[in-house]
Tab-separated table of C-alpha atoms in Angstrom:
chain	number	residue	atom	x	y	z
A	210	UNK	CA	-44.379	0.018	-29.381
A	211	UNK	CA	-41.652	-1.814	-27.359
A	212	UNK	CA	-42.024	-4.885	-29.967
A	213	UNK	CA	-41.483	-2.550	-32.803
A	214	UNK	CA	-37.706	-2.202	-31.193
A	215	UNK	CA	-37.950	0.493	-29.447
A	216	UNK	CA	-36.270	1.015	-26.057
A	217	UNK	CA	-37.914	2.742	-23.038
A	218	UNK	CA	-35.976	6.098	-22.502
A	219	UNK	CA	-35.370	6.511	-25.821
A	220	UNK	CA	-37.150	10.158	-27.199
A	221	UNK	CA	-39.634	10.076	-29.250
A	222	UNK	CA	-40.212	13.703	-31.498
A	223	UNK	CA	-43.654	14.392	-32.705
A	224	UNK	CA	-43.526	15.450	-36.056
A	225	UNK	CA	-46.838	15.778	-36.977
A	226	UNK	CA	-50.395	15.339	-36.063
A	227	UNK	CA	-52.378	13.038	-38.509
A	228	UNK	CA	-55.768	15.244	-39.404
A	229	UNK	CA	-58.523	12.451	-39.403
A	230	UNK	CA	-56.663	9.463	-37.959
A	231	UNK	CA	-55.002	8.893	-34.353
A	232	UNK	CA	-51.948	7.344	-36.181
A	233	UNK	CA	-48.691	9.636	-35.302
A	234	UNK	CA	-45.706	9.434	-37.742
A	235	UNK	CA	-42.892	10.184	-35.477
A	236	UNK	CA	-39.096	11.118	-35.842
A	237	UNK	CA	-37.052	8.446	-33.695
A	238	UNK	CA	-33.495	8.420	-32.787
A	239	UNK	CA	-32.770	11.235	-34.910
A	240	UNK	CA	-34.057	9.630	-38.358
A	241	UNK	CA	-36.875	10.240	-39.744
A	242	UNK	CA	-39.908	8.030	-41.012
A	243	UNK	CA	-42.774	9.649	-43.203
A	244	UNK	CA	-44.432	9.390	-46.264
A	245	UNK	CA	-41.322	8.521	-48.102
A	246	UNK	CA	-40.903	5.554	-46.219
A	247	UNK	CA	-40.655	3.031	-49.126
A	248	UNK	CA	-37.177	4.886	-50.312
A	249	UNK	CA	-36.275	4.741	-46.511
A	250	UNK	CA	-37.212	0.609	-46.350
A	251	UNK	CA	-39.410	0.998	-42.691
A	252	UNK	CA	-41.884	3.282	-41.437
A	253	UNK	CA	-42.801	3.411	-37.614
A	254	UNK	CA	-46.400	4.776	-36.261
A	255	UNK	CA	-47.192	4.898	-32.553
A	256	UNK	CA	-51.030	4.936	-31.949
A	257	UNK	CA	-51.897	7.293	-29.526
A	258	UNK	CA	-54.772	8.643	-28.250
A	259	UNK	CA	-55.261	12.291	-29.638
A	260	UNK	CA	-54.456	14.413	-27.816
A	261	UNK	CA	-51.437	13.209	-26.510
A	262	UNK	CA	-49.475	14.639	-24.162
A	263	UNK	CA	-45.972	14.657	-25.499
A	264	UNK	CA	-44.603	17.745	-28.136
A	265	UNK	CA	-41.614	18.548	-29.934
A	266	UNK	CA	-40.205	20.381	-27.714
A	267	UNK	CA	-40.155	18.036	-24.920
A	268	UNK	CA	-38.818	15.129	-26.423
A	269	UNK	CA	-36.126	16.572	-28.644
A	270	UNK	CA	-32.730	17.044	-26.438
A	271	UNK	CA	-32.570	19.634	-24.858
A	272	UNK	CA	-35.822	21.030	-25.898
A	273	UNK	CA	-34.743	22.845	-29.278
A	274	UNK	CA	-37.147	21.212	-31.785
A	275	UNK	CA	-39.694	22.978	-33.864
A	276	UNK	CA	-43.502	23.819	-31.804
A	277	UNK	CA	-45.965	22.012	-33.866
A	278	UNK	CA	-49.314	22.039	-33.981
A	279	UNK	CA	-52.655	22.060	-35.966
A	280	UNK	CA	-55.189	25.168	-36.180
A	281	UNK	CA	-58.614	25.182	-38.262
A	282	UNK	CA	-59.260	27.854	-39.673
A	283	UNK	CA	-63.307	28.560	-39.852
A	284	UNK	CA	-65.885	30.735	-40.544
A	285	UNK	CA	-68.556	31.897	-42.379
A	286	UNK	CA	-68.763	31.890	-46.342
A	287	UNK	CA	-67.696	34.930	-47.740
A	288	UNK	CA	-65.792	36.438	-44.616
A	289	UNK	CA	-62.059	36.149	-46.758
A	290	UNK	CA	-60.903	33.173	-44.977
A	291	UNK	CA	-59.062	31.357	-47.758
A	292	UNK	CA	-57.689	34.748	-48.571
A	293	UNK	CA	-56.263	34.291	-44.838
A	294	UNK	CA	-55.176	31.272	-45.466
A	295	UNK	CA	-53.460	31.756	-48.471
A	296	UNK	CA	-51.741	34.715	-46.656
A	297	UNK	CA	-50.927	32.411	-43.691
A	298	UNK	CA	-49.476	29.418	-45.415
A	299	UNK	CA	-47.684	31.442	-48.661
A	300	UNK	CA	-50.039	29.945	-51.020
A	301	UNK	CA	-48.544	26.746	-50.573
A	302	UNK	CA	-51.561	24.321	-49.756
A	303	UNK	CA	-52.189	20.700	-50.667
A	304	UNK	CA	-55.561	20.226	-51.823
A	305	UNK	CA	-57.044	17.251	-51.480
A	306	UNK	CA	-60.830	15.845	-50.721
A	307	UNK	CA	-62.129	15.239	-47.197
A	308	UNK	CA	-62.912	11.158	-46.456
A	309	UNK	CA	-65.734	9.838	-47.698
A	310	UNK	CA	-67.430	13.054	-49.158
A	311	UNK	CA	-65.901	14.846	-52.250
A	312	UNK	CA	-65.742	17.817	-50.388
A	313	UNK	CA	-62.559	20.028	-51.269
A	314	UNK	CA	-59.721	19.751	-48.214
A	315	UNK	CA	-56.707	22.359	-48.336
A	316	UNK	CA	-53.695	22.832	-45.711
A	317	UNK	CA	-50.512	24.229	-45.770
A	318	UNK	CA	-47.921	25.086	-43.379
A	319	UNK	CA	-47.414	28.250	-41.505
A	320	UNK	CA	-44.296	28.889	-40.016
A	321	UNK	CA	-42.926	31.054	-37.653
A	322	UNK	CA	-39.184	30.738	-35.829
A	323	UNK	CA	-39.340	28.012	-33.464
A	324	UNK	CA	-42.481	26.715	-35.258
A	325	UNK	CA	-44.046	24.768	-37.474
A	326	UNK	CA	-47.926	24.857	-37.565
A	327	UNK	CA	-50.247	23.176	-39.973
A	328	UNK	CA	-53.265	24.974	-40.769
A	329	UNK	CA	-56.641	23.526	-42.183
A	330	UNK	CA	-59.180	25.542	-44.303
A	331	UNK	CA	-62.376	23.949	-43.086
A	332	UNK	CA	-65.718	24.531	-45.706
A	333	UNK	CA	-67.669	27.657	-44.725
A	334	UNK	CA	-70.154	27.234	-42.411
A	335	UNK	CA	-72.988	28.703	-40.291
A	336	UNK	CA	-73.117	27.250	-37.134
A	337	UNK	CA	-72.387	23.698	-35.529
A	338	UNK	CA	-75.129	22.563	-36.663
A	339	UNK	CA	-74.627	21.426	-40.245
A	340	UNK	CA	-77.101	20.954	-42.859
A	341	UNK	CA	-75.129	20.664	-46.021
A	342	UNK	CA	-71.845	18.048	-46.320
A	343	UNK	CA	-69.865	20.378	-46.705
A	344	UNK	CA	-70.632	21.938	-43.250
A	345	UNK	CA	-70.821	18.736	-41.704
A	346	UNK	CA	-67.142	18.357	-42.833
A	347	UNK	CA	-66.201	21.314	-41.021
A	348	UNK	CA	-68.454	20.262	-37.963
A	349	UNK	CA	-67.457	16.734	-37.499
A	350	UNK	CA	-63.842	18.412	-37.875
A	351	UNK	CA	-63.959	21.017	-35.084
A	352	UNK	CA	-65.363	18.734	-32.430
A	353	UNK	CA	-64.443	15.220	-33.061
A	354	UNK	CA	-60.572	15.825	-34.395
A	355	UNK	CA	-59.915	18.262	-31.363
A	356	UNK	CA	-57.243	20.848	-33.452
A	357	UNK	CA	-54.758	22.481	-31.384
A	358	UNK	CA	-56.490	25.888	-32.124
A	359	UNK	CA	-59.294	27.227	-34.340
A	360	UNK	CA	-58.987	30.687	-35.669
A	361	UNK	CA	-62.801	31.868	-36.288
A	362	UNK	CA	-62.837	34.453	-39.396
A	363	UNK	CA	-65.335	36.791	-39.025
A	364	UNK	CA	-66.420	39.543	-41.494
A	365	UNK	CA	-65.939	43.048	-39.888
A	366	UNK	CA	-68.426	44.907	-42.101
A	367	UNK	CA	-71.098	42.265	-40.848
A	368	UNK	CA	-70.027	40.597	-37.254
A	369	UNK	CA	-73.521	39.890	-35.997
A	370	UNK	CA	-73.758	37.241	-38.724
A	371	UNK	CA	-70.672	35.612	-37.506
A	372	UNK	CA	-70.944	35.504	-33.915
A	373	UNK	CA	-73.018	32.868	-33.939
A	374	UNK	CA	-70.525	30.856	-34.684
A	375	UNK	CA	-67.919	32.102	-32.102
A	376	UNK	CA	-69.997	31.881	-29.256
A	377	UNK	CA	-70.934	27.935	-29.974
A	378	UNK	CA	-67.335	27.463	-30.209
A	379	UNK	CA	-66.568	28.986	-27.150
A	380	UNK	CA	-69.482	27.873	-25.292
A	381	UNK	CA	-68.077	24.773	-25.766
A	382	UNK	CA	-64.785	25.568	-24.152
A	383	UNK	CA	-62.820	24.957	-27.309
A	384	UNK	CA	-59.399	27.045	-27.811
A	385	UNK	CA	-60.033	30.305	-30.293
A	386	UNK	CA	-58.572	33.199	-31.679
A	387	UNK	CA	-60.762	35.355	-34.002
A	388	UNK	CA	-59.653	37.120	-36.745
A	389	UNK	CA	-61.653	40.334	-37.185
A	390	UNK	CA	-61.322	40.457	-41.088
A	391	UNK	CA	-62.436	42.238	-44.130
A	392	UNK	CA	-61.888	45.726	-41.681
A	393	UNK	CA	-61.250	47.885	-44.604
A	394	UNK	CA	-64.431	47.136	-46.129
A	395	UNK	CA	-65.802	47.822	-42.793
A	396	UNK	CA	-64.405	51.057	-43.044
A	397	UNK	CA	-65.739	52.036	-46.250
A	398	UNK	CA	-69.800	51.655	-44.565
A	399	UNK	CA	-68.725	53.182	-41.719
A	400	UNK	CA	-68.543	50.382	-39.498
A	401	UNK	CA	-66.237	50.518	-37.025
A	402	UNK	CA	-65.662	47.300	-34.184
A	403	UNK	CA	-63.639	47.694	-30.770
A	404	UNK	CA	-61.605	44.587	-30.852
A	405	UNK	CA	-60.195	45.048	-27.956
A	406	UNK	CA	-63.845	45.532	-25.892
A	407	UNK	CA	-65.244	42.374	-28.055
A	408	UNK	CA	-61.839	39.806	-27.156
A	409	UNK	CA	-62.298	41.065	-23.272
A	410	UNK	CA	-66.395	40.021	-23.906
A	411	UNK	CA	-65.579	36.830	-25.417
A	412	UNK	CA	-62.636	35.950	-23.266
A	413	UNK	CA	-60.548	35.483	-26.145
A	414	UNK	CA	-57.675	37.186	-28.470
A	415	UNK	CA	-59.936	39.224	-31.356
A	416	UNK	CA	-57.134	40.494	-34.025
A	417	UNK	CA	-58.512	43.196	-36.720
A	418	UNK	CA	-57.014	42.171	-40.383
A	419	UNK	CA	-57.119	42.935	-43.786
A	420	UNK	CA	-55.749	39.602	-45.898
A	421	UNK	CA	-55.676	41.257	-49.138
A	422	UNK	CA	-52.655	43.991	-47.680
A	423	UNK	CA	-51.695	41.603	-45.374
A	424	UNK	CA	-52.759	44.070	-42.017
A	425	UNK	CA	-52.781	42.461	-38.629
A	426	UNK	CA	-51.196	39.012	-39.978
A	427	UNK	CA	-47.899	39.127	-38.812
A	428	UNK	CA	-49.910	39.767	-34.998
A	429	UNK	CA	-51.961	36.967	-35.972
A	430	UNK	CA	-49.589	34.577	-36.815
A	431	UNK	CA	-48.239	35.743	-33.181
A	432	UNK	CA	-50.787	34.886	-31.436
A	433	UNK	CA	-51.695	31.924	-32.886
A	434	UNK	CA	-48.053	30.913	-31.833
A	435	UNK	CA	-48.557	32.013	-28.362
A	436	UNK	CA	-51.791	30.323	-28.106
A	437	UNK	CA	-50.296	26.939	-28.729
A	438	UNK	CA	-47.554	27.416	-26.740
A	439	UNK	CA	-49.946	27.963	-23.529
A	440	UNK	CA	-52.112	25.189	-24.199
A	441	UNK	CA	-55.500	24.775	-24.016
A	442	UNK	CA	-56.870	26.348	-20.747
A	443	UNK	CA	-59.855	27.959	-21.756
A	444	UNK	CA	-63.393	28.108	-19.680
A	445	UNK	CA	-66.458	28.116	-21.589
A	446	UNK	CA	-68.078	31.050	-22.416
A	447	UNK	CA	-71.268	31.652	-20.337
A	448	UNK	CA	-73.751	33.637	-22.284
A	449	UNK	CA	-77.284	34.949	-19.780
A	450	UNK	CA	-79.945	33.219	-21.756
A	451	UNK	CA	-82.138	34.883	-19.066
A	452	UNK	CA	-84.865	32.061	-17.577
A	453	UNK	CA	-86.848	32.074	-20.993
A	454	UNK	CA	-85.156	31.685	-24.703
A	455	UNK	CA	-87.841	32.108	-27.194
């Protein structure tokens, strides 16, 4: 770094996380260098270690800069979550394929005041243990690329079939919110879920929406906020196999 120019002291801004690559475009000394960096004649990347330690907010003076960060957001197939996402980001995505596999890859951004998150719709999948490519996309993703946050949508009219996938996740200590969706069409089979009783089981924020009328995403969005704020400082989730597991 110091023989690209650059003088110890001076702040470096993170302006966004690279999604499958440990290269980190950064803003320095107020200018910024990005994608566009032809037109601007330079372009500097640091190569850090993911994650690193430094954010936005404490590199900008006086601590005012955007929080940024990167959440997946996975699930099963069929549980609404690029309905979420769509609601999340404003329908603005870029779509693009995964590396290496012609597997569909959407983000967008998300943004709240005093932040500016990225969010990644991962393929639908079943568990951690992926069969098809496009699971292993979402797979290699959620373990290897370490996102700041994963938000885990779950269908509320059928949330035995997607707390499979919850409880690897946070089994494995990884940083979760869950997004209790599709509750109106819970409603209509009389289903009804506590998610306030299932987020104190899991040890995690559980928010009930419904993406198609937007309910509960203005709370999610929240918490997702809040989440990345605090860091990750979660404890894996201990589930009593008993002695025997058939």
């Amino acid at each position: 770094v110091l023989d690209m120019g650059l003088v110890p002291g001076t702040p470096l801004v993170v302006e966004r996380k690279a999604l499958s690559t440990t290269l980190f475009p950064y803003v320095f000394g107020g200018t910024s260098w990005g994608s566009d960096a032809p037109r601007l004649g330079r372009c500097w990347y640091a190569a850090f270690p993911w994650p690193h330690a430094a954010t936005a907010a404490d590199a900008a003076p006086g601590g005012n800069a955007d929080m940024r960060g990167v959440v997946a957001l996975a699930g099963n197939p069929n549980t609404g979550k690029t309905s979420l996402f769509n609601v999340l980001t404003g329908s603005r995505a870029t779509v693009g394929n995964w590396p290496g596999v012609t597997v569909e890859r959407r983000e967008g951004q998300m943004r709240l005041p005093g932040s500016a998150i990225t969010v990644v719709d991962l393929p639908g999948i079943y568990s951690l243990g992926a069969s098809s490519p496009d699971e292993r996309v979402a797979a290699e993703y959620l373990l290897e690329d370490h996102p700041d946050l994963s938000v885990v949508v779950m269908d509320a009219s059928a949330p035995e079939r997607s707390l499979y996938l919850v409880v690897q996740l946070l089994e494995m200590g990884l940083p979760a919110v869950v997004a209790l969706n599709m509750c109106d069409a819970a409603q209509e089979k009389g289903i009804r879920v506590n998610s306030r009783a299932l987020g104190q089981i899991l040890g995690v924020p559980v928010i009930s929406t419904v993406a198609k009328d937007h309910t509960g995403i203005e709370e999610l969005k929240r918490q997702v906020a809040e989440e990345i704020e605090r860091g990750p400082s979660y404890e894996p989730l201990e589930v009593p196999y008993g002695d025997r597991v058939e």
